[in-house]
XYZ file of C-alpha atoms in Angstrom:
631
model
C -45.256 -25.521 420.075
C -46.993 -27.708 422.874
C -47.360 -31.213 422.703
C -50.791 -30.900 421.636
C -49.867 -28.664 418.555
C -47.153 -31.084 417.818
C -49.771 -34.273 416.932
C -51.689 -31.807 415.167
C -48.520 -30.730 412.669
C -47.748 -34.622 412.570
C -51.367 -35.282 411.352
C -51.195 -32.560 408.713
C -47.637 -33.986 407.520
C -49.116 -37.014 406.858
C -51.878 -35.730 404.700
C -49.552 -34.093 402.715
C -47.489 -37.162 402.196
C -50.556 -38.897 401.120
C -50.878 -36.533 398.875
C -47.133 -36.606 397.479
C -46.421 -32.959 399.042
C -42.965 -34.768 400.282
C -41.032 -31.054 401.207
C -44.098 -30.273 402.896
C -44.384 -33.709 404.648
C -40.615 -33.821 405.653
C -41.067 -30.032 407.245
C -44.264 -30.663 409.561
C -42.997 -34.066 410.201
C -39.735 -33.186 411.337
C -41.187 -30.191 413.113
C -43.496 -32.470 415.423
C -40.460 -34.616 416.032
C -38.528 -31.459 417.248
C -41.241 -30.995 420.242
C -41.701 -34.841 420.941
C -38.865 -37.074 419.780
C -39.734 -40.159 421.481
C -42.472 -41.339 419.109
C -41.248 -44.315 417.307
C -43.979 -44.425 414.669
C -43.373 -40.344 414.069
C -39.543 -41.362 412.981
C -40.841 -44.184 411.160
C -43.015 -42.132 408.806
C -40.282 -39.615 408.338
C -38.098 -42.511 407.211
C -40.745 -43.015 404.742
C -41.022 -39.397 403.936
C -37.136 -39.363 403.198
C -37.131 -42.699 401.136
C -39.756 -41.350 398.834
C -37.655 -38.362 398.297
C -34.554 -40.205 397.169
C -32.381 -39.360 400.521
C -31.477 -42.953 401.555
C -28.938 -41.418 403.982
C -32.026 -39.725 405.955
C -34.078 -42.571 405.381
C -31.890 -44.777 407.373
C -31.241 -42.609 410.321
C -34.737 -42.131 410.794
C -35.544 -45.974 410.377
C -32.848 -46.730 412.816
C -34.265 -44.052 415.530
C -37.699 -45.221 415.223
C -36.221 -48.841 416.046
C -34.277 -47.405 418.720
C -37.171 -46.486 420.445
C -39.479 -49.567 419.383
C -37.317 -53.074 418.223
C -40.758 -54.764 417.480
C -42.142 -51.693 414.949
C -42.222 -53.550 411.871
C -42.971 -50.459 409.701
C -39.247 -49.534 410.642
C -37.625 -52.445 410.060
C -39.110 -52.884 406.898
C -38.420 -49.444 405.624
C -34.671 -50.012 406.677
C -34.614 -53.271 404.896
C -36.064 -51.807 401.677
C -33.683 -48.803 401.782
C -30.736 -51.224 402.226
C -31.870 -53.346 399.210
C -32.469 -50.254 397.137
C -29.044 -49.227 398.015
C -27.493 -52.669 396.689
C -29.306 -52.310 393.349
C -27.820 -48.829 392.695
C -24.231 -50.212 393.904
C -24.111 -49.210 397.185
C -23.167 -52.196 398.863
C -21.165 -50.185 401.488
C -24.229 -48.480 402.480
C -26.417 -51.294 402.075
C -24.486 -53.512 404.249
C -24.467 -50.648 407.007
C -28.006 -50.961 406.934
C -28.407 -54.518 407.396
C -25.762 -54.419 410.225
C -27.612 -51.690 412.086
C -30.626 -53.869 411.614
C -29.325 -56.851 412.850
C -27.878 -54.655 415.805
C -31.209 -54.055 416.954
C -32.709 -56.955 415.799
C -30.128 -59.855 416.157
C -32.567 -62.546 415.052
C -34.740 -60.497 411.892
C -34.822 -63.300 409.120
C -35.047 -61.130 406.401
C -32.044 -58.971 407.315
C -29.993 -62.020 407.642
C -31.007 -63.066 404.701
C -31.018 -60.133 402.754
C -27.351 -59.636 404.603
C -25.797 -62.909 403.513
C -26.995 -62.580 399.820
C -25.590 -59.106 399.590
C -22.200 -60.584 401.293
C -22.231 -63.620 398.702
C -22.701 -60.963 395.745
C -19.526 -59.257 396.680
C -17.476 -62.877 397.359
C -17.550 -62.734 401.028
C -18.887 -66.340 401.035
C -17.658 -67.599 404.083
C -19.397 -64.590 405.725
C -22.522 -65.046 404.039
C -22.568 -68.625 405.135
C -22.088 -67.640 408.655
C -25.091 -65.006 408.195
C -27.568 -67.615 406.498
C -26.328 -70.596 409.383
C -27.907 -68.031 411.645
C -30.808 -67.310 409.939
C -31.193 -71.740 409.575
C -30.962 -71.403 413.592
C -34.304 -68.460 413.725
C -36.180 -70.305 410.937
C -35.053 -73.987 411.052
C -38.254 -74.910 409.306
C -37.742 -72.215 406.348
C -35.662 -74.109 403.216
C -34.677 -70.688 402.128
C -31.591 -70.527 404.630
C -30.132 -73.919 403.815
C -30.627 -72.675 399.499
C -28.587 -69.928 400.235
C -26.063 -71.934 402.376
C -25.685 -74.424 399.222
C -25.447 -71.583 396.933
C -22.499 -69.719 398.822
C -20.322 -73.010 399.589
C -20.803 -74.361 395.825
C -19.281 -71.039 394.798
C -16.285 -71.910 397.649
C -15.625 -74.959 395.314
C -17.109 -77.359 398.074
C -19.777 -79.205 396.210
C -19.810 -82.107 398.832
C -20.903 -79.544 401.614
C -23.139 -77.801 399.388
C -24.634 -80.693 398.570
C -25.961 -81.500 402.390
C -27.038 -78.212 402.496
C -29.179 -78.483 399.203
C -30.340 -81.925 400.928
C -30.924 -80.051 404.241
C -33.677 -77.466 402.134
C -35.665 -80.542 400.601
C -36.154 -82.375 403.743
C -37.810 -79.077 404.645
C -39.831 -78.328 401.055
C -39.227 -80.964 398.745
C -41.333 -79.425 396.049
C -38.854 -76.543 395.516
C -37.642 -76.589 392.404
C -34.602 -74.237 393.336
C -33.446 -76.420 395.431
C -33.251 -79.782 392.771
C -31.724 -77.437 390.235
C -29.263 -76.093 392.165
C -28.406 -79.303 393.640
C -28.272 -80.783 390.530
C -25.864 -77.861 388.388
C -23.957 -76.882 391.310
C -23.306 -79.789 393.768
C -23.758 -83.037 391.669
C -22.112 -81.913 388.454
C -19.242 -80.894 390.085
C -18.578 -83.465 391.694
C -18.888 -85.783 388.581
C -22.308 -87.429 389.867
C -23.856 -87.193 386.524
C -26.392 -89.805 386.675
C -27.599 -88.264 389.933
C -27.683 -84.727 388.690
C -29.576 -85.515 385.524
C -32.086 -87.422 387.792
C -32.215 -84.229 390.105
C -33.195 -81.857 387.167
C -35.816 -84.344 386.292
C -37.411 -84.053 389.384
C -37.288 -80.611 389.019
C -38.897 -81.113 385.573
C -41.328 -83.182 387.013
C -42.347 -79.791 389.239
C -42.166 -77.325 386.131
C -42.212 -78.599 382.915
C -42.407 -75.840 381.446
C -39.080 -74.208 382.734
C -36.746 -73.244 379.738
C -33.787 -72.897 382.104
C -34.193 -76.486 383.549
C -34.190 -77.867 380.061
C -31.757 -75.971 379.207
C -29.650 -77.236 381.930
C -30.229 -80.759 381.101
C -29.671 -80.547 377.650
C -25.858 -79.244 378.860
C -25.422 -82.068 381.344
C -26.377 -84.640 378.768
C -23.324 -83.849 376.560
C -20.780 -85.148 379.483
C -22.710 -88.541 379.333
C -20.972 -91.343 377.600
C -24.153 -93.418 377.804
C -25.480 -91.226 375.527
C -25.648 -91.383 372.029
C -25.254 -87.977 369.397
C -28.326 -89.016 367.888
C -30.149 -88.957 371.921
C -28.166 -85.519 372.241
C -29.364 -84.379 368.941
C -32.671 -85.227 369.484
C -33.200 -83.884 372.579
C -32.201 -80.739 371.718
C -34.578 -80.909 368.301
C -37.438 -81.982 370.870
C -36.852 -78.913 373.089
C -36.752 -76.983 369.695
C -40.492 -77.753 368.860
C -41.541 -75.571 371.824
C -40.067 -72.591 370.016
C -41.051 -72.533 366.351
C -39.356 -69.833 364.387
C -40.801 -66.153 363.684
C -40.491 -63.946 361.100
C -37.798 -61.269 361.469
C -38.744 -57.715 362.102
C -37.595 -55.403 359.161
C -34.010 -53.912 359.671
C -32.659 -51.031 357.607
C -29.700 -52.868 354.698
C -26.216 -52.018 356.066
C -25.295 -48.637 354.887
C -22.514 -49.497 354.840
C -21.665 -51.502 357.786
C -23.469 -54.821 359.173
C -24.346 -54.398 362.402
C -23.435 -57.268 364.670
C -24.567 -58.258 368.207
C -22.706 -60.397 370.384
C -25.148 -61.581 373.389
C -23.445 -63.602 376.454
C -23.421 -63.749 380.176
C -19.659 -64.533 379.971
C -18.096 -61.243 378.761
C -15.548 -61.578 381.214
C -12.426 -63.732 382.893
C -14.092 -67.013 380.847
C -13.526 -68.916 377.755
C -15.667 -67.091 375.496
C -14.548 -63.262 376.566
C -10.887 -64.716 375.844
C -12.252 -66.029 372.248
C -14.384 -63.145 371.736
C -11.607 -60.447 372.723
C -9.381 -61.022 369.158
C -12.200 -60.824 367.391
C -13.470 -57.781 368.793
C -9.936 -56.156 368.283
C -9.645 -56.988 364.897
C -12.883 -56.139 363.511
C -12.655 -53.720 360.342
C -14.769 -50.746 361.409
C -15.313 -49.940 358.093
C -17.444 -53.635 357.527
C -18.569 -54.288 360.780
C -20.542 -52.269 363.631
C -20.098 -55.076 366.784
C -22.602 -54.478 369.941
C -22.055 -56.333 372.639
C -25.577 -57.265 374.926
C -23.886 -58.489 378.389
C -25.936 -60.134 380.394
C -22.886 -60.477 382.668
C -23.427 -60.416 386.266
C -19.863 -60.070 387.571
C -17.844 -58.289 385.032
C -14.087 -58.101 385.596
C -10.807 -56.289 383.915
C -11.850 -58.834 380.740
C -15.292 -56.990 380.868
C -13.705 -53.580 380.701
C -11.204 -54.372 377.533
C -13.833 -55.939 375.770
C -16.342 -52.860 376.448
C -13.445 -50.443 375.041
C -12.959 -52.446 372.094
C -17.071 -53.104 371.158
C -18.522 -50.397 369.356
C -21.524 -50.073 371.266
C -22.412 -51.727 374.822
C -25.400 -52.563 376.383
C -25.742 -53.887 380.317
C -28.717 -56.401 379.599
C -28.796 -58.412 382.915
C -31.423 -56.343 384.501
C -33.731 -56.444 381.117
C -36.390 -59.165 380.431
C -36.570 -60.969 377.483
C -39.400 -58.684 375.674
C -37.202 -55.519 376.830
C -33.826 -57.030 375.356
C -35.714 -58.046 371.789
C -37.164 -55.036 371.600
C -33.529 -52.804 372.258
C -31.793 -55.159 369.944
C -34.284 -54.566 367.506
C -34.193 -50.957 367.916
C -30.498 -50.966 367.226
C -31.279 -52.745 364.208
C -29.000 -55.677 364.188
C -28.523 -57.718 361.044
C -26.786 -60.575 362.515
C -27.230 -61.529 366.243
C -24.693 -64.029 367.661
C -25.493 -66.537 370.705
C -22.178 -67.205 372.603
C -24.278 -68.919 375.437
C -26.024 -71.489 373.943
C -27.668 -73.766 376.849
C -25.453 -72.408 379.678
C -26.132 -70.501 382.735
C -27.265 -67.076 382.146
C -28.144 -67.485 378.216
C -30.787 -65.321 376.078
C -32.255 -68.284 374.178
C -35.540 -66.704 374.933
C -34.714 -63.601 372.935
C -33.257 -65.779 369.903
C -36.392 -67.770 369.666
C -38.458 -64.335 369.156
C -36.209 -64.171 366.156
C -34.446 -60.975 367.251
C -32.693 -60.179 364.151
C -32.890 -61.426 360.440
C -29.846 -63.396 361.021
C -29.083 -65.427 364.178
C -25.600 -67.462 364.403
C -24.268 -69.425 367.712
C -20.735 -69.555 368.518
C -18.128 -70.539 370.904
C -20.268 -70.566 373.745
C -21.581 -74.174 373.760
C -20.712 -77.329 372.504
C -23.251 -78.023 369.019
C -26.754 -77.467 367.661
C -29.074 -75.136 370.307
C -32.135 -77.071 368.910
C -33.531 -73.847 368.351
C -35.185 -73.187 364.896
C -35.030 -69.782 365.000
C -30.751 -70.107 364.853
C -29.903 -69.912 361.608
C -26.133 -71.109 361.801
C -23.653 -72.862 364.039
C -20.032 -71.800 363.354
C -17.360 -74.124 363.872
C -14.368 -75.959 361.902
C -13.725 -78.893 359.647
C -12.711 -80.953 362.473
C -15.073 -79.905 365.101
C -17.637 -80.902 362.902
C -16.645 -83.266 360.352
C -17.914 -84.936 357.171
C -21.572 -86.235 358.456
C -22.017 -84.053 361.471
C -24.441 -81.809 359.300
C -27.185 -84.439 360.572
C -26.684 -83.584 364.296
C -27.209 -79.461 363.940
C -30.478 -77.928 363.067
C -28.375 -74.758 362.305
C -26.280 -74.482 359.013
C -22.822 -75.537 359.749
C -20.248 -72.736 358.891
C -17.026 -74.226 359.103
C -14.313 -72.027 359.150
C -10.703 -72.828 357.301
C -8.960 -73.392 360.325
C -10.367 -73.454 364.072
C -13.630 -72.627 365.203
C -12.297 -70.021 367.709
C -9.122 -67.365 367.888
C -7.355 -67.225 371.138
C -4.975 -64.797 372.724
C -2.639 -66.508 375.394
C -2.609 -65.036 378.811
C -0.016 -62.439 379.294
C 0.744 -63.918 383.204
C 1.495 -67.351 381.996
C 4.562 -68.379 383.147
C 7.580 -69.559 381.101
C 7.955 -73.192 379.419
C 10.155 -75.290 381.959
C 12.138 -78.088 381.577
C 10.901 -81.486 381.171
C 9.767 -82.760 384.551
C 10.511 -86.454 384.210
C 14.397 -85.762 383.640
C 14.635 -84.097 387.104
C 12.132 -86.825 388.812
C 12.992 -89.559 387.117
C 9.653 -90.836 386.302
C 7.043 -89.358 384.680
C 3.872 -87.419 385.235
C 0.490 -87.598 383.476
C -1.737 -84.882 384.306
C -5.011 -83.506 383.680
C -6.453 -79.937 384.626
C -10.052 -80.172 383.162
C -13.206 -79.882 385.029
C -14.236 -82.183 387.600
C -17.775 -82.973 385.423
C -15.736 -84.064 382.642
C -14.040 -87.088 385.069
C -16.674 -90.334 384.642
C -15.530 -94.214 385.260
C -14.761 -94.691 381.721
C -12.117 -91.989 382.052
C -10.693 -93.302 385.304
C -10.378 -96.577 383.756
C -8.795 -95.588 380.751
C -6.263 -93.373 382.337
C -5.931 -96.688 385.536
C -5.098 -98.883 382.249
C -2.482 -96.182 381.319
C -0.647 -96.174 385.033
C -0.475 -100.130 384.768
C 1.056 -99.996 381.247
C 3.834 -97.129 382.549
C 4.377 -98.521 385.857
C 6.916 -95.986 387.248
C 4.291 -93.223 386.201
C 1.939 -91.216 388.274
C -0.910 -88.836 387.686
C -1.504 -85.502 388.802
C -4.829 -83.527 388.500
C -5.600 -80.288 389.557
C -9.096 -78.406 389.405
C -11.585 -76.392 391.481
C -13.114 -78.485 394.241
C -10.276 -81.335 394.827
C -10.234 -78.958 398.108
C -13.155 -80.239 399.274
C -12.111 -83.196 401.384
C -15.116 -85.551 400.383
C -14.762 -84.613 397.086
C -10.863 -85.950 397.119
C -11.758 -89.074 398.610
C -14.499 -89.597 396.163
C -12.262 -89.198 393.723
C -9.942 -91.464 394.659
C -12.529 -93.881 395.176
C -13.454 -93.751 391.748
C -9.761 -94.450 390.510
C -9.592 -97.443 393.372
C -12.455 -98.862 391.547
C -10.751 -98.681 388.447
C -7.854 -101.111 389.607
C -5.371 -97.495 389.976
C -3.488 -97.317 393.127
C -4.404 -94.149 395.060
C -0.856 -93.544 395.933
C 0.314 -92.741 392.492
C -2.710 -90.094 392.380
C -2.161 -86.667 393.279
C -4.954 -84.530 393.685
C -4.737 -80.472 394.135
C -7.400 -77.805 394.294
C -7.687 -74.083 392.521
C -5.393 -71.595 392.573
C -4.462 -68.531 390.588
C -4.360 -68.503 387.030
C -0.269 -68.245 386.965
C 0.142 -70.905 389.439
C -2.437 -72.940 388.243
C -0.589 -73.025 384.610
C 2.738 -73.624 386.479
C 1.202 -76.632 387.229
C 2.038 -77.922 383.740
C 5.680 -77.387 384.723
C 5.234 -80.941 386.703
C 3.159 -82.609 384.039
C 4.984 -84.441 381.304
C 2.059 -85.383 379.114
C -1.537 -83.696 379.707
C -4.451 -86.495 379.043
C -7.974 -85.263 377.623
C -11.051 -86.453 379.016
C -13.832 -87.729 377.284
C -16.420 -87.443 375.908
C -16.039 -83.866 376.760
C -12.850 -82.753 375.533
C -10.633 -79.669 377.150
C -11.326 -76.386 374.581
C -9.205 -73.540 376.690
C -7.596 -76.278 378.934
C -6.010 -77.751 375.745
C -4.537 -74.575 374.473
C -3.304 -73.598 377.919
C -1.440 -76.831 377.992
C -0.417 -76.712 374.794
C 0.803 -73.105 375.337
C 2.889 -74.183 378.175
C 5.000 -76.803 376.363
C 2.709 -79.877 377.279
C 1.511 -82.384 374.662
C -2.099 -83.758 374.984
C -3.387 -86.906 373.904
C -7.222 -86.830 372.610
C -9.723 -89.391 371.557
C -11.945 -87.538 370.081
C -15.570 -88.600 369.407
C -18.394 -88.063 367.393
C -19.689 -85.203 369.335
C -19.062 -81.307 369.162
C -17.720 -81.346 372.609
C -15.921 -84.287 372.292
C -13.647 -82.854 369.297
C -12.323 -79.629 370.781
C -8.680 -80.962 371.621
C -8.780 -81.998 368.119
C -9.005 -78.833 366.434
C -6.355 -77.328 368.895
C -4.035 -80.117 368.352
C -4.313 -79.861 364.362
C -3.645 -76.401 364.931
C -0.623 -76.753 367.117
C 0.997 -79.477 364.436
C 0.157 -82.246 366.383
C -2.581 -84.100 364.742
C -1.446 -87.429 365.568
C -2.051 -87.155 369.412
C -5.662 -87.036 368.258
C -6.227 -91.079 368.149
C -8.924 -93.576 367.030
C -9.717 -95.921 370.331
C -8.556 -96.400 373.978
C -5.556 -98.942 372.644
C -3.880 -96.018 370.727
C -4.845 -93.480 373.404
C -2.771 -95.976 376.042
C -0.025 -96.610 373.441
C 0.322 -93.027 372.110
C 0.519 -91.639 375.769
C 3.101 -94.332 376.958
C 5.177 -93.627 373.774
C 5.788 -90.006 374.842
C 7.199 -90.596 378.096
C 9.649 -93.200 376.507
C 11.435 -90.849 374.729
C 12.058 -88.397 376.597
C 14.848 -86.419 374.412
C 11.746 -86.473 371.655
C 9.390 -85.139 374.030
C 11.772 -83.070 375.556
C 12.046 -81.523 371.926
C 8.420 -80.675 371.566
C 8.036 -79.147 374.510
C 10.861 -76.672 373.891
C 9.770 -75.722 370.531
C 5.397 -76.161 371.388
C 5.085 -72.312 372.052
C 6.600 -71.224 369.291
C 4.742 -73.457 367.198
C 1.261 -72.496 368.657
C 2.102 -68.739 368.103
C 2.693 -68.968 364.611
C -0.139 -70.881 364.073
C -3.661 -69.819 362.892
C -4.862 -70.596 366.659
C -3.342 -67.456 367.756
C -4.226 -65.199 364.406
C -6.909 -63.385 365.650
C -6.723 -61.080 362.309
C -7.408 -64.034 359.684
C -9.908 -65.796 361.895
C -11.994 -62.327 361.845
C -11.399 -61.634 358.151
C -12.914 -65.302 358.005
C -15.819 -64.370 360.465
C -16.603 -61.284 358.439
C -16.867 -63.405 355.140
C -18.852 -65.756 356.881
C -21.469 -63.184 358.192
C -20.945 -61.457 354.506
C -22.313 -64.892 353.156
C -25.030 -65.120 355.854
C -26.252 -61.485 355.050
C -26.086 -62.382 351.095
C -28.303 -65.522 351.507
C -31.119 -63.926 353.941
C -31.247 -60.812 351.811
C -31.900 -62.679 348.312
C -34.923 -64.672 350.392
C -32.738 -67.900 350.868
C -32.659 -70.442 353.937
C -29.670 -71.282 355.818
C -26.847 -73.740 354.614
C -24.064 -75.419 355.729
C -21.059 -74.131 353.481
C -17.247 -74.075 354.177
C -14.365 -70.928 354.235
C -11.411 -71.705 351.953
C -9.600 -68.454 352.997
C -6.211 -68.625 351.675
């Protein structure tokens, strides 16, 4: 075959490709290339044919061949990026990365390749490498808001919220109308620095740009819970106002239980997260003769706990790639009788599915801090301490009060043993808190400063992700200095592997609970490590986590009324080293024998609650609050 014939064969190959005859097109174009291998566009179209046939590796080689001949050939560059994106979507991150690297070797300043490669590395938790690529992208396109946005996201995930904030602000200077920048700055940079007022203002700015965006409304409702200036009435009203946007709809008919209730659990947090830890003992203990449990996992970053939960469920649906309509249809097709929300207004929620009335009975539990405000949500699972008498008016749902605690818990297997009372060796008491920084506010700092003044030889140890950030450390110390505390008496530490994190309790004599957002899992872990927790409680759901857990541990007196009582209780505990050592030595055994760790007892009560809910629905009765007595 001569060069002129090769041209004719190539054109016949293009005609075959246009007709979708991919095998014929591949053969003809390959013949043409074998005669004239130096034509870049032929290699590019050969890559397109191979990509259309599903031969990703062959397509990569063809596109790279085209770019070797003509580095500016847009068709080949776009093709190589498309193949890389497809490989990433099907879990071949290694091959996708190789595609991006090959593209960047040929086109070092390729903006799309830099951005896509950076996002791929971030998805693999290689965040420092991701930041480097996005900074290269920012140098290539300094007028583009996308690189600083991506830099902010990666820095936020590296627990560097102050640096993330600077990146988001750079993006906003370039394009102040980008909702993504305002929203992520609020939730990923400002809130983790305990800059709550600024975070809410940033969300309000985003909502002015996109007033119909439910995720923005949800983020605002969630952040309101941390604000000590908001009353419970204001919080409840804000949720109800949001709920008006989503009127209830009739439920699709489902076959009656025969004999099992089909229960669906919906969450983005079926992983090493409080929700995952609370759900695990329930899935393990469900009576398979009465309940069929199906999990709808919106989890983007599955882990070892995800695998355990999957093994415990009767059915598992990976729903992260499904839109609300697709997930709604799947849940209805599965014939779910009771659908359980485990997210509320937190990140990755599927309240849009619940708003469409995916199941006859819909319940919120464990993943949020009170009412969703959603008219289609029938019940809120709580307990008598979490939702005391009078709390029903703050929830649109009927409140189901479990007999003991609103969640069960299984302690981490890697938890170190309880150590001796630290103040015996150090000669001075140490107060501490390992709660997330958004729970720290000026009122909390002022109360803890009062405690340090009342116990002059004491120190305060705070440890949480984010305190590795020098800017955030300085900001935190300044908060306490403004409250009158000596920063030299305050020690700050950042993130650590979980076992090391728990070992920090070996240096803490008494744990201090923040307010108005109390410690949930954090309180349970402190108690498991032998450290009593002093809490103030309050009138909102999120303020009373520790109240429930202290009752489970047999220490209800540590839930006090008023700031004076808080200071007095914490000071009294460290004034009696022998008594405190006795509490420390017995607390793990006490908690282990409590209902908080009895997953079977909790699950039997939960199943009884599900049964009562279904009976009401089957009888045509509406939602109602009720309490379970389970003795």
